[in-house]
Coordinates of C-alpha atoms in Angstrom, one line a residue:
X1 CA -11.8 -35.0 -63.6
X2 CA -9.3 -32.5 -62.1
X3 CA -10.6 -33.3 -58.7
X4 CA -10.2 -37.0 -59.4
X5 CA -6.6 -36.5 -60.6
X6 CA -5.7 -34.5 -57.5
X7 CA -7.2 -37.2 -55.3
X8 CA -5.3 -39.9 -57.2
X9 CA -1.9 -38.3 -57.4
X10 CA -1.8 -35.6 -54.5
X11 CA -3.4 -37.4 -51.6
X12 CA -0.2 -36.9 -49.5
X13 CA -0.7 -33.1 -49.5
X14 CA -2.4 -33.1 -46.1
X15 CA -1.3 -32.5 -42.6
X16 CA 0.8 -35.4 -41.3
X17 CA -1.1 -35.8 -38.1
X18 CA -4.4 -35.8 -40.1
X19 CA -3.0 -38.3 -42.5
X20 CA -1.8 -40.5 -39.6
X21 CA -5.3 -40.6 -38.2
X22 CA -6.9 -41.4 -41.6
X23 CA -4.4 -44.2 -42.2
X24 CA -4.9 -45.6 -38.7
X25 CA -8.6 -45.7 -39.5
X26 CA -7.8 -48.2 -42.3
X27 CA -6.8 -50.8 -39.6
X28 CA -9.8 -50.2 -37.3
X29 CA -12.4 -52.9 -37.1
X30 CA -10.5 -55.8 -38.8
X31 CA -13.7 -57.9 -38.4
X32 CA -15.2 -56.2 -41.4
X33 CA -12.1 -56.9 -43.4
X34 CA -12.1 -60.5 -42.3
X35 CA -15.8 -60.9 -43.3
X36 CA -15.2 -59.5 -46.7
X37 CA -12.1 -61.7 -47.3
X38 CA -14.0 -64.8 -46.2
X39 CA -16.9 -64.0 -48.6
X40 CA -14.3 -63.6 -51.4
X41 CA -12.6 -66.9 -50.6
X42 CA -15.9 -68.7 -50.6
X43 CA -17.1 -67.1 -53.8
X44 CA -13.9 -67.8 -55.6
X45 CA -13.7 -71.4 -54.7
X46 CA -17.4 -72.0 -55.6
X47 CA -17.0 -70.3 -59.0
X48 CA -13.8 -72.3 -59.6
X49 CA -15.8 -75.5 -58.9
X50 CA -17.9 -74.8 -62.0
X51 CA -14.9 -75.1 -64.3
X52 CA -12.1 -77.6 -65.1
X53 CA -9.8 -74.8 -66.2
X54 CA -6.6 -74.9 -64.0
X55 CA -6.0 -71.2 -64.5
X56 CA -9.3 -70.3 -62.9
X57 CA -8.7 -72.6 -60.0
X58 CA -5.2 -71.3 -59.4
X59 CA -6.5 -67.7 -59.5
X60 CA -9.2 -68.6 -56.9
X61 CA -6.5 -70.1 -54.7
X62 CA -4.3 -67.0 -55.1
X63 CA -7.3 -64.8 -54.2
X64 CA -7.9 -66.9 -51.1
X65 CA -4.2 -66.6 -50.1
X66 CA -4.2 -62.9 -50.5
X67 CA -7.4 -62.6 -48.5
X68 CA -6.0 -64.6 -45.6
X69 CA -2.7 -62.6 -45.7
X70 CA -4.6 -59.3 -45.6
X71 CA -6.5 -60.4 -42.5
X72 CA -3.3 -61.4 -40.8
X73 CA -1.6 -58.1 -41.7
X74 CA -4.6 -56.1 -40.4
X75 CA -4.3 -57.8 -37.0
X76 CA -0.4 -57.7 -36.7
X77 CA 0.9 -54.7 -38.6
X78 CA -0.4 -51.9 -36.2
X79 CA 1.5 -53.6 -33.4
X80 CA 4.7 -54.3 -35.3
X81 CA 5.1 -51.1 -37.3
X82 CA 3.7 -48.9 -34.4
X83 CA 3.4 -45.3 -35.6
X84 CA 5.2 -45.5 -39.0
X85 CA 2.3 -44.1 -41.0
X86 CA 4.0 -44.4 -44.4
X87 CA 4.8 -48.1 -44.0
X88 CA 1.3 -48.9 -42.7
X89 CA -0.2 -47.1 -45.7
X90 CA 2.1 -48.8 -48.3
X91 CA 1.4 -52.3 -46.9
X92 CA -2.3 -51.7 -46.8
X93 CA -2.2 -50.5 -50.4
X94 CA -0.3 -53.5 -51.5
X95 CA -2.8 -55.9 -49.9
X96 CA -5.9 -54.0 -51.1
X97 CA -4.6 -53.5 -54.7
X98 CA -3.5 -57.2 -55.0
X99 CA -6.8 -58.5 -53.8
X100 CA -8.8 -56.2 -56.1
X101 CA -6.7 -57.0 -59.1
X102 CA -6.9 -60.7 -58.6
X103 CA -10.6 -60.5 -57.9
X104 CA -11.2 -58.4 -61.1
X105 CA -9.1 -60.9 -63.2
X106 CA -11.1 -63.8 -61.8
X107 CA -14.3 -62.1 -62.7
X108 CA -13.1 -61.3 -66.2
X109 CA -12.0 -65.0 -66.6
X110 CA -15.4 -66.3 -65.6
X111 CA -16.9 -64.2 -68.3
X112 CA -14.2 -64.8 -70.9
X113 CA -14.2 -68.5 -70.5
X114 CA -18.0 -68.8 -70.5
X115 CA -18.6 -70.2 -67.0
X116 CA -22.2 -70.9 -66.2
X117 CA -24.3 -67.9 -65.4
X118 CA -24.5 -68.5 -61.6
X119 CA -20.7 -68.6 -61.4
X120 CA -20.3 -65.4 -63.4
X121 CA -23.0 -63.6 -61.4
X122 CA -21.4 -64.8 -58.1
X123 CA -17.9 -63.4 -58.9
X124 CA -19.1 -60.2 -60.8
X125 CA -21.6 -59.3 -58.1
X126 CA -19.1 -59.9 -55.3
X127 CA -16.4 -57.9 -57.1
X128 CA -18.7 -54.9 -57.7
X129 CA -20.1 -55.1 -54.1
X130 CA -16.6 -55.5 -52.6
X131 CA -15.0 -52.7 -54.5
X132 CA -18.0 -50.3 -53.9
X133 CA -18.0 -51.1 -50.2
X134 CA -14.2 -50.7 -50.1
X135 CA -14.6 -47.2 -51.6
X136 CA -16.6 -46.1 -48.6
X137 CA -14.6 -48.0 -46.0
X138 CA -11.3 -46.6 -47.4
X139 CA -12.5 -43.2 -48.2
X140 CA -10.1 -41.8 -45.6
X141 CA -7.4 -42.6 -48.2
X142 CA -9.3 -42.1 -51.5
X143 CA -6.4 -43.2 -53.7
X144 CA -6.7 -46.7 -52.2
X145 CA -10.5 -46.7 -52.7
X146 CA -10.5 -45.4 -56.3
X147 CA -7.5 -47.5 -57.5
X148 CA -9.1 -50.5 -55.8
X149 CA -12.3 -50.0 -57.9
X150 CA -10.2 -49.5 -61.1
X151 CA -8.3 -52.7 -60.6
X152 CA -11.5 -54.7 -59.8
X153 CA -13.7 -53.2 -62.4
X154 CA -11.3 -52.9 -65.4
X155 CA -10.8 -56.6 -66.2
X156 CA -14.6 -57.3 -65.8
X157 CA -15.5 -54.4 -68.0
X158 CA -13.0 -55.4 -70.6
X159 CA -14.4 -59.0 -70.7
X160 CA -17.9 -57.7 -71.0
X161 CA -17.1 -55.3 -73.8
X162 CA -15.5 -58.2 -75.7
X163 CA -18.7 -60.1 -75.5
X164 CA -20.9 -60.1 -78.7
X165 CA -24.2 -59.4 -77.0
X166 CA -25.5 -55.9 -76.3
X167 CA -26.5 -56.8 -72.7
X168 CA -23.0 -57.6 -71.7
X169 CA -21.7 -54.3 -73.2
X170 CA -24.5 -52.4 -71.5
X171 CA -23.5 -53.9 -68.2
X172 CA -19.9 -52.7 -68.8
X173 CA -21.2 -49.2 -69.3
X174 CA -23.3 -49.5 -66.2
X175 CA -20.3 -50.5 -64.2
X176 CA -18.3 -47.5 -65.4
X177 CA -21.2 -45.2 -64.5
X178 CA -21.4 -46.8 -61.1
X179 CA -17.7 -46.4 -60.7
X180 CA -17.9 -42.6 -61.4
X181 CA -20.7 -42.4 -58.9
X182 CA -18.7 -44.2 -56.2
X183 CA -15.7 -42.0 -56.9
X184 CA -17.8 -38.9 -56.2
X185 CA -19.1 -40.5 -53.0
X186 CA -15.6 -41.5 -51.9
X187 CA -14.2 -38.1 -52.6
X188 CA -17.1 -36.4 -50.6
X189 CA -16.6 -38.8 -47.7
X190 CA -12.9 -38.1 -47.8
X191 CA -13.4 -34.4 -47.7
X192 CA -15.8 -34.7 -44.8
X193 CA -13.5 -37.0 -42.9
X194 CA -10.5 -34.8 -43.6
X195 CA -12.2 -31.6 -42.5
X196 CA -13.7 -33.3 -39.4
X197 CA -10.3 -34.8 -38.4
X198 CA -8.5 -31.6 -39.2
X199 CA -11.0 -29.6 -37.1
X200 CA -10.7 -32.1 -34.3
X201 CA -6.9 -31.9 -34.5
X202 CA -7.0 -28.1 -34.5
X203 CA -9.3 -28.2 -31.4
X204 CA -7.0 -30.7 -29.7
X205 CA -3.9 -28.6 -30.4
X206 CA -5.7 -25.5 -29.2
X207 CA -6.8 -27.3 -26.1
X208 CA -3.3 -28.6 -25.5
X209 CA -1.9 -25.1 -25.9
X210 CA -4.5 -23.7 -23.5
X211 CA -3.7 -26.4 -21.1
X212 CA 0.0 -25.5 -21.3
X213 CA -0.8 -21.9 -20.8
X214 CA -3.1 -22.7 -17.8
X215 CA -0.2 -24.6 -16.2
X216 CA 2.5 -22.1 -16.9
X217 CA 3.4 -19.0 -14.8
X218 CA 3.1 -15.9 -17.0
X219 CA 6.0 -14.1 -15.3
X220 CA 8.7 -16.7 -14.9
X221 CA 7.8 -19.3 -17.5
X222 CA 7.9 -22.0 -14.8
X223 CA 5.0 -24.2 -13.9
X224 CA 2.3 -22.5 -11.9
X225 CA 0.5 -24.0 -8.9
X226 CA -1.9 -26.1 -11.1
X227 CA 0.9 -27.3 -13.4
X228 CA 3.2 -28.0 -10.4
X229 CA 0.6 -30.2 -8.7
X230 CA 0.0 -32.1 -12.0
X231 CA 3.6 -32.7 -12.7
X232 CA 4.5 -33.6 -9.1
X233 CA 1.9 -36.3 -9.1
X234 CA 3.2 -37.7 -12.4
X235 CA 6.9 -37.5 -11.5
X236 CA 6.4 -38.9 -8.0
X237 CA 5.1 -42.1 -9.5
X238 CA 8.2 -42.5 -11.7
X239 CA 10.6 -41.5 -8.9
X240 CA 9.2 -43.9 -6.3
X241 CA 10.7 -47.0 -7.7
X242 CA 14.3 -45.7 -7.8
X243 CA 15.1 -43.3 -5.0
X244 CA 14.1 -40.7 -2.4
X245 CA 12.4 -37.5 -3.5
X246 CA 13.3 -34.1 -2.0
X247 CA 10.7 -31.3 -2.1
X248 CA 12.1 -27.8 -1.6
X249 CA 9.8 -25.0 -0.8
X250 CA 11.4 -21.6 -1.2
X251 CA 10.2 -18.2 -0.1
X252 CA 12.0 -14.9 -0.9
X253 CA 12.6 -12.9 2.3
X254 CA 11.2 -9.4 2.3
X255 CA 10.2 -9.5 -1.3
X256 CA 7.2 -7.3 -0.6
X257 CA 9.6 -4.5 0.2
X258 CA 11.2 -4.7 -3.2
X259 CA 7.7 -4.4 -4.8
X260 CA 6.8 -1.5 -2.5
X261 CA 10.1 0.4 -3.0
X262 CA 10.9 -0.3 -6.7
X263 CA 7.6 -1.3 -8.2
X264 CA 6.0 -4.5 -9.3
X265 CA 7.8 -4.4 -12.7
X266 CA 11.1 -4.6 -10.9
X267 CA 9.7 -7.3 -8.6
X268 CA 8.8 -9.3 -11.7
X269 CA 12.3 -9.0 -13.0
X270 CA 13.6 -10.3 -9.7
X271 CA 11.3 -13.3 -9.9
X272 CA 12.5 -14.0 -13.5
X273 CA 16.1 -13.9 -12.3
X274 CA 15.4 -16.2 -9.4
X275 CA 13.7 -18.6 -11.7
X276 CA 16.7 -18.6 -14.0
X277 CA 19.0 -19.3 -11.1
X278 CA 16.8 -22.2 -10.0
X279 CA 17.0 -23.7 -13.5
X280 CA 20.7 -23.3 -13.6
X281 CA 21.2 -25.2 -10.3
X282 CA 18.6 -27.9 -10.6
X283 CA 19.1 -31.5 -11.6
X284 CA 18.1 -32.7 -15.0
X285 CA 14.9 -34.5 -13.8
X286 CA 13.8 -31.7 -11.5
X287 CA 10.4 -30.2 -11.5
X288 CA 10.3 -26.5 -10.7
X289 CA 7.3 -24.1 -10.3
X290 CA 6.3 -20.8 -8.9
X291 CA 3.7 -21.7 -6.3
X292 CA 2.5 -18.1 -6.0
X293 CA 3.7 -14.7 -5.1
X294 CA 7.4 -15.0 -4.1
X295 CA 7.2 -18.7 -3.4
X296 CA 8.9 -21.4 -5.5
X297 CA 8.8 -25.2 -5.3
X298 CA 11.4 -27.6 -6.6
X299 CA 11.4 -31.4 -6.5
X300 CA 14.0 -33.9 -7.6
X301 CA 15.2 -37.4 -6.9
X302 CA 18.0 -37.6 -4.2
X303 CA 20.1 -40.4 -2.8
X304 CA 19.7 -39.3 0.8
X305 CA 19.2 -36.4 3.2
X306 CA 22.8 -35.3 2.8
X307 CA 22.4 -34.8 -1.0
X308 CA 19.2 -32.8 -0.3
X309 CA 21.1 -30.6 2.2
X310 CA 23.9 -30.0 -0.4
X311 CA 21.3 -29.0 -3.0
X312 CA 19.6 -26.7 -0.5
X313 CA 22.8 -24.9 0.5
X314 CA 23.7 -24.5 -3.2
X315 CA 20.3 -23.0 -4.0
X316 CA 20.5 -20.6 -1.0
X317 CA 23.9 -19.5 -2.1
X318 CA 22.9 -19.0 -5.7
X319 CA 19.7 -17.0 -4.9
X320 CA 21.4 -14.9 -2.3
X321 CA 24.0 -13.6 -4.8
X322 CA 23.5 -9.9 -5.4
X323 CA 21.6 -9.1 -8.6
X324 CA 21.3 -5.9 -10.5
X325 CA 18.1 -4.5 -12.0
X326 CA 18.7 -1.4 -14.0
X327 CA 20.8 0.7 -11.6
X328 CA 19.6 -1.0 -8.4
X329 CA 21.8 -3.6 -6.7
X330 CA 19.5 -5.9 -4.8
X331 CA 20.2 -8.7 -2.3
X332 CA 17.3 -11.1 -2.0
X333 CA 17.6 -13.7 0.7
X334 CA 15.6 -16.9 0.8
X335 CA 14.0 -19.2 3.4
X336 CA 13.5 -22.8 2.6
X337 CA 11.6 -25.8 3.9
X338 CA 12.5 -29.4 2.8
X339 CA 10.5 -32.6 3.0
X340 CA 11.7 -36.0 1.8
X341 CA 9.7 -38.9 0.4
X342 CA 9.0 -41.5 1.7
X343 CA 10.2 -40.5 5.3
X344 CA 8.0 -37.3 5.5
X345 CA 5.0 -38.4 3.4
X346 CA 3.7 -41.0 1.0
X347 CA 2.0 -38.6 -1.4
X348 CA 2.4 -35.1 -2.9
X349 CA -0.1 -33.5 -0.5
X350 CA 1.6 -34.8 2.6
X351 CA 5.1 -33.8 1.3
X352 CA 3.8 -30.3 0.5
X353 CA 2.4 -29.9 4.0
X354 CA 5.7 -31.1 5.5
X355 CA 7.8 -28.7 3.3
X356 CA 5.4 -25.8 4.1
X357 CA 5.8 -26.5 7.9
X358 CA 9.6 -26.6 7.5
X359 CA 9.5 -23.3 5.7
X360 CA 7.4 -21.8 8.4
X361 CA 10.1 -22.8 11.0
X362 CA 12.9 -21.5 8.8
X363 CA 11.2 -18.1 8.9
X364 CA 10.5 -18.2 12.6
X365 CA 14.1 -19.1 13.3
X366 CA 15.5 -16.1 11.6
X367 CA 15.0 -16.5 7.8
X368 CA 17.7 -16.9 5.2
X369 CA 18.1 -20.6 6.1
X370 CA 16.9 -24.1 5.2
X371 CA 14.9 -26.3 7.6
X372 CA 14.1 -30.0 7.2
X373 CA 10.7 -31.2 8.2
X374 CA 10.4 -32.9 11.6
X375 CA 7.2 -34.4 13.1
X376 CA 7.4 -32.1 16.1
X377 CA 6.7 -29.2 13.8
X378 CA 3.1 -30.4 13.4
X379 CA 2.6 -30.4 17.1
X380 CA 4.2 -27.0 17.3
X381 CA 2.0 -25.6 14.6
X382 CA -1.1 -26.9 16.3
X383 CA 0.1 -25.1 19.5
X384 CA 0.7 -21.9 17.6
X385 CA -2.7 -22.0 15.9
X386 CA -4.3 -22.4 19.3
X387 CA -2.4 -19.4 20.7
X388 CA -3.3 -17.3 17.7
X389 CA -7.0 -17.9 18.1
X390 CA -6.9 -17.6 21.9
X391 CA -4.8 -14.4 21.8
X392 CA -7.4 -12.4 20.0
X393 CA -10.0 -13.5 22.6
X394 CA -7.6 -12.8 25.4
X395 CA -7.4 -9.1 24.3
X396 CA -11.2 -8.9 24.6
X397 CA -11.4 -10.7 27.9
X398 CA -8.7 -8.8 29.7
X399 CA -6.6 -11.9 30.2
X400 CA -3.4 -10.0 29.5
X401 CA -1.7 -7.9 32.1
X402 CA 1.2 -5.4 32.1
X403 CA 4.0 -6.0 34.6
X404 CA 6.8 -3.5 35.2
X405 CA 10.5 -4.2 35.9
X406 CA 12.5 -1.4 37.5
X407 CA 15.5 0.2 35.9
X408 CA 17.8 1.4 38.7
X409 CA 20.4 4.1 38.9
X410 CA 23.6 2.2 39.8
X411 CA 25.1 5.1 41.7
X412 CA 22.1 6.1 43.9
X413 CA 20.0 3.0 43.8
X414 CA 16.9 4.9 42.9
X415 CA 14.3 3.7 40.3
X416 CA 14.6 5.8 37.2
X417 CA 12.2 3.9 35.0
X418 CA 10.1 0.8 34.6
X419 CA 10.1 -1.5 31.5
X420 CA 6.6 -2.6 30.6
X421 CA 6.3 -6.3 30.0
X422 CA 3.2 -8.1 28.9
X423 CA 2.0 -11.2 30.8
X424 CA -0.8 -13.7 29.8
X425 CA -2.6 -15.6 32.5
X426 CA -4.7 -18.1 30.6
X427 CA -7.8 -19.3 32.5
X428 CA -7.0 -23.0 31.7
X429 CA -3.4 -23.2 30.7
X430 CA -2.0 -20.9 33.4
X431 CA 0.7 -18.3 32.6
X432 CA 2.1 -18.4 29.1
X433 CA 5.6 -17.1 28.5
X434 CA 6.0 -14.1 26.2
X435 CA 8.3 -16.1 23.9
X436 CA 5.4 -18.4 23.2
X437 CA 2.8 -15.8 22.2
X438 CA 4.8 -12.7 21.1
X439 CA 6.3 -14.5 18.0
X440 CA 2.8 -15.8 17.1
X441 CA 1.4 -12.3 17.4
X442 CA 4.1 -10.9 15.1
X443 CA 3.5 -13.6 12.5
X444 CA -0.3 -13.1 12.4
X445 CA -0.2 -9.3 12.6
X446 CA -1.9 -9.3 16.0
X447 CA 1.2 -7.6 17.5
X448 CA 0.0 -4.3 16.2
X449 CA -3.2 -4.4 18.3
X450 CA -1.3 -6.0 21.2
X451 CA 1.5 -3.4 21.0
X452 CA -0.9 -0.5 20.9
X453 CA -2.7 -1.9 23.9
X454 CA 0.6 -2.4 25.9
X455 CA 1.6 1.2 25.2
X456 CA -1.8 2.6 26.3
X457 CA -1.8 0.5 29.5
X458 CA 1.8 1.4 30.3
X459 CA 1.1 5.1 29.8
X460 CA -2.0 5.0 32.1
X461 CA 0.1 3.4 34.8
X462 CA 3.1 5.7 34.4
X463 CA 0.8 8.8 34.7
X464 CA 0.3 7.8 38.4
X465 CA 4.1 7.7 39.1
X466 CA 6.4 10.6 40.1
X467 CA 7.3 12.9 37.2
X468 CA 11.0 11.9 37.2
X469 CA 10.1 8.2 36.6
X470 CA 9.7 7.1 33.0
X471 CA 8.2 4.0 31.3
X472 CA 9.9 2.0 28.6
X473 CA 7.9 0.0 26.0
X474 CA 9.3 -2.5 23.4
X475 CA 8.2 -1.9 19.8
X476 CA 7.8 -4.6 17.1
X477 CA 8.9 -3.8 13.5
X478 CA 5.3 -4.4 12.4
X479 CA 4.1 -1.7 14.8
X480 CA 6.5 0.8 13.4
X481 CA 5.5 0.1 9.8
X482 CA 1.8 0.1 10.5
X483 CA -0.1 3.1 9.0
X484 CA -0.5 5.9 11.6
X485 CA 1.7 4.2 14.1
X486 CA 3.2 7.4 15.5
X487 CA -0.2 9.1 15.7
X488 CA -1.5 6.1 17.7
X489 CA 1.2 6.4 20.3
X490 CA 0.7 10.2 20.6
X491 CA -3.0 9.6 21.1
X492 CA -2.3 7.0 23.8
X493 CA -0.1 9.5 25.6
X494 CA -2.8 12.2 25.3
X495 CA -5.5 10.0 26.7
X496 CA -3.3 8.9 29.6
X497 CA -2.2 12.5 30.1
X498 CA 1.4 11.4 30.2
X499 CA 4.0 13.9 28.9
X500 CA 5.8 12.5 25.8
X501 CA 9.3 12.8 27.4
X502 CA 8.2 10.2 30.0
X503 CA 7.8 7.5 27.4
X504 CA 10.8 5.7 26.1
X505 CA 10.4 3.3 23.1
X506 CA 12.9 0.5 22.9
X507 CA 13.9 -0.6 19.4
X508 CA 16.2 -3.5 18.4
X509 CA 18.7 -3.3 15.6
X510 CA 16.6 -5.6 13.4
X511 CA 14.2 -2.8 13.0
X512 CA 16.9 -0.6 11.5
X513 CA 18.5 -3.0 9.1
X514 CA 16.0 -2.3 6.3
X515 CA 16.9 1.4 6.1
X516 CA 13.2 2.0 5.8
X517 CA 11.8 5.5 5.3
X518 CA 8.8 4.5 7.4
X519 CA 11.1 3.9 10.3
X520 CA 12.9 7.2 9.8
X521 CA 9.7 9.1 9.6
X522 CA 8.2 7.3 12.6
X523 CA 11.2 8.1 14.9
X524 CA 11.5 11.7 13.6
X525 CA 7.9 12.5 14.3
X526 CA 7.9 11.0 17.8
X527 CA 11.3 12.5 18.7
X528 CA 10.0 15.9 17.6
X529 CA 7.1 15.4 20.0
X530 CA 9.5 14.6 22.9
X531 CA 9.3 10.8 23.0
X532 CA 12.7 9.2 23.8
X533 CA 14.3 6.2 22.2
X534 CA 16.6 3.4 23.4
X535 CA 18.6 0.9 21.4
X536 CA 17.8 -2.4 22.9
X537 CA 19.8 -5.7 23.0
X538 CA 23.0 -3.8 21.9
X539 CA 25.7 -6.3 21.0
X540 CA 23.6 -9.2 19.7
X541 CA 23.4 -8.0 16.1
X542 CA 25.6 -5.9 13.9
X543 CA 26.0 -3.3 16.8
X544 CA 26.5 -0.7 14.1
X545 CA 27.7 2.7 15.5
X546 CA 26.0 4.2 12.4
X547 CA 22.6 3.7 14.1
X548 CA 23.7 5.6 17.2
X549 CA 24.8 8.5 15.0
X550 CA 21.8 8.5 12.7
X551 CA 18.9 8.0 15.1
X552 CA 17.9 10.0 18.2
X553 CA 18.8 7.4 20.8
X554 CA 19.3 8.7 24.3
X555 CA 20.0 5.3 25.9
X556 CA 21.8 2.0 25.0
X557 CA 20.8 -1.3 26.6
X558 CA 23.6 -3.7 26.7
X559 CA 22.4 -7.3 26.2
X560 CA 22.3 -9.6 29.2
X561 CA 24.8 -12.0 27.5
X562 CA 27.6 -9.6 28.3
X563 CA 26.6 -9.5 32.0
X564 CA 25.4 -13.0 32.9
X565 CA 25.8 -15.1 29.8
X566 CA 28.2 -18.0 29.3
X567 CA 30.6 -15.6 27.5
X568 CA 30.6 -13.0 30.3
X569 CA 34.2 -12.2 31.4
X570 CA 37.1 -9.9 30.8
X571 CA 36.3 -9.4 27.1
X572 CA 32.7 -8.6 27.7
X573 CA 33.7 -6.1 30.5
X574 CA 36.1 -4.4 28.1
X575 CA 33.4 -4.1 25.5
X576 CA 31.0 -2.6 28.1
X577 CA 33.7 -0.2 29.2
X578 CA 34.3 0.9 25.6
X579 CA 30.6 1.4 24.9
X580 CA 30.2 3.3 28.2
X581 CA 33.0 5.7 27.4
X582 CA 31.5 6.4 24.0
X583 CA 28.0 6.9 25.6
X584 CA 29.5 9.3 28.1
X585 CA 31.0 11.4 25.4
X586 CA 27.7 11.4 23.5
X587 CA 25.8 12.2 26.7
X588 CA 23.9 8.9 26.6
X589 CA 22.9 6.5 29.3
X590 CA 24.0 2.8 29.4
X591 CA 21.7 0.2 30.9
X592 CA 23.1 -3.2 31.8
X593 CA 20.5 -5.9 31.5
X594 CA 20.3 -9.3 33.4
X595 CA 21.9 -8.3 36.6
X596 CA 21.5 -11.0 39.2
X597 CA 24.3 -10.7 41.7
X598 CA 26.0 -7.9 43.6
X599 CA 29.3 -8.7 41.9
X600 CA 27.7 -8.2 38.5
X601 CA 26.3 -4.8 39.7
X602 CA 29.7 -3.7 40.9
X603 CA 31.4 -4.9 37.7
X604 CA 29.1 -3.0 35.3
X605 CA 29.1 0.1 37.5
X606 CA 32.9 0.1 37.5
X607 CA 32.8 -0.4 33.7
X608 CA 30.8 2.8 33.3
X609 CA 27.2 1.7 33.1
X610 CA 24.8 4.2 34.7
X611 CA 21.7 2.1 34.9
X612 CA 20.9 -1.5 35.7
X613 CA 18.0 -3.9 35.3
X614 CA 17.6 -7.5 36.5
X615 CA 16.4 -9.9 39.2
X616 CA 19.0 -8.4 41.6
X617 CA 16.8 -5.4 42.0
X618 CA 13.4 -6.9 41.2
X619 CA 11.4 -9.1 39.0
X620 CA 8.6 -7.7 36.8
X621 CA 5.7 -6.8 39.1
X622 CA 2.1 -5.6 38.6
X623 CA 1.3 -1.9 38.4
X624 CA 0.2 -1.7 42.0
X625 CA 3.4 -3.3 43.3
X626 CA 5.4 -0.9 41.1
X627 CA 3.6 1.9 42.8
X628 CA 4.4 0.4 46.2
X629 CA 8.1 0.1 45.2
X630 CA 8.2 3.8 44.3
X631 CA 6.4 4.7 47.5
X632 CA 8.8 2.7 49.7
X633 CA 11.7 4.3 47.8
X634 CA 10.4 7.8 48.4
X635 CA 9.9 7.0 52.1
X636 CA 13.4 5.5 52.3
X637 CA 15.1 8.4 50.6
X638 CA 13.0 10.9 52.5
X639 CA 14.1 9.5 55.8
X640 CA 17.7 9.5 54.7
X641 CA 17.5 13.1 53.7
X642 CA 15.8 13.9 57.0
X643 CA 18.5 12.0 58.9
X644 CA 21.2 13.8 56.9

């Protein structure tokens, strides 16, 4: 009895979502409800035809009207009321209780007014069958099932008890017993349904939570790659109808160095800060995700390319602002590639490829900048991929050669050194320029193997030259940071039997910008062994005098733009003169690059340069021609000395 009361008066004490599903189940399969109502209408009208009593006829008509109305409600209410569970349940209760009550009253009237036996049996059997069937169908809301049976059975049982014969009274008791049995069944079905639905809902919530976790980046809280792909596909469909879509692919420059120097925990905090800055600058409808590592992707609707450019500059400025982690002040730059729908692609995959290519070009062109996708990038990438694959084969097939360009003493005209320059003579494509394959080698890491090979070949050639002639080799930043880089160079010198002081390594300012301990150790170890260093392309970067003071440079190479570039003139001559005076004080040599005419040679010599290099003296030549140049020079100066 206590369970029955709880069911009758506390059926709302269940989870709202479970209750919603159980209520929705009441409106499923309206065909069964239609069939039951049709049977009731037919039974009522047939029973009424056995009597001339107007009340019975009116009651039968009322039952028919309620039945028809219930069918209409079952079909229309779920669409009209939508997801208002409380209203759906109340309206269903009203229809069910009205039908059961009128049905029970009609059954009691057929007994009370003494209608013929077939008429009584028709209505009573239908009432008992309908209420019992309803108790199972509506077990998801047991209050409806139980109260429906009470309203249908009570008038019939009362009419039977009021009859003088024992059989009628026994039937009333049987109906009550059947009622109790049906209540037990309804409650059991309800519990089973409730537990099943609740378990299914729990599983669904858990699956939804797991799906959210699977699509969320654990470090930043942004979408991860899987979540990003999912949301981009969904959002692109909604954006297409209204505007263009800009896809921004961001990559933090030199983030690996933050991890290596300060640890991954600090690196994660930097990523979190970058994610917050992206959120603060993005548009309301933007989709943001961490694609992986130090790469982020953002997509949003834009009016045109100009708005996309404005957003890109805003993002670059925001991310580049210095940030503080504990006591460390960090500056994290960013490279960005941008692709715009529908101009650069009709689907997410194509847009991602375009933005990735644009990002690649932003890195190649110097980093810390944004680049828009252009179709030529695809052709350029194919070209680079070909070079990457063929370069590795070229090293094995000896397709690469070392050429040497002389560096001449501007006062005496004698060759003091040769700069080693790599040349690639492809068997099918002919000669490939260094600016085509050197950047590819640096991007792929092949520059380490290539650089070591150049150093070894240059050392072997220089070992055949007079002892006062040195060889200069350019170094890539990747070479310097490679494990055992200094040892590899010393081993190459040892194998070639070239004294360390005859090797000069040329380093650009970009190598020194990072203030890397690896660079410091590399230069210190080789300098201690006797290897010399030259600061290359001086004047094209920051031209910091701090580098000259900190590192063991014995030579400064003034960039060709000061000699033969479009800006060459009085200002550049004054700069060369100032640098030369400083170098003279520090006992350093100054090399002027790009000399092509006698006037340029005279100008840089008058400005204080001690050495010169350029086409005026000679182009880069193979090793055997370098040897011939030295031999001719020795013969020439030998004759001059003999004549003197």
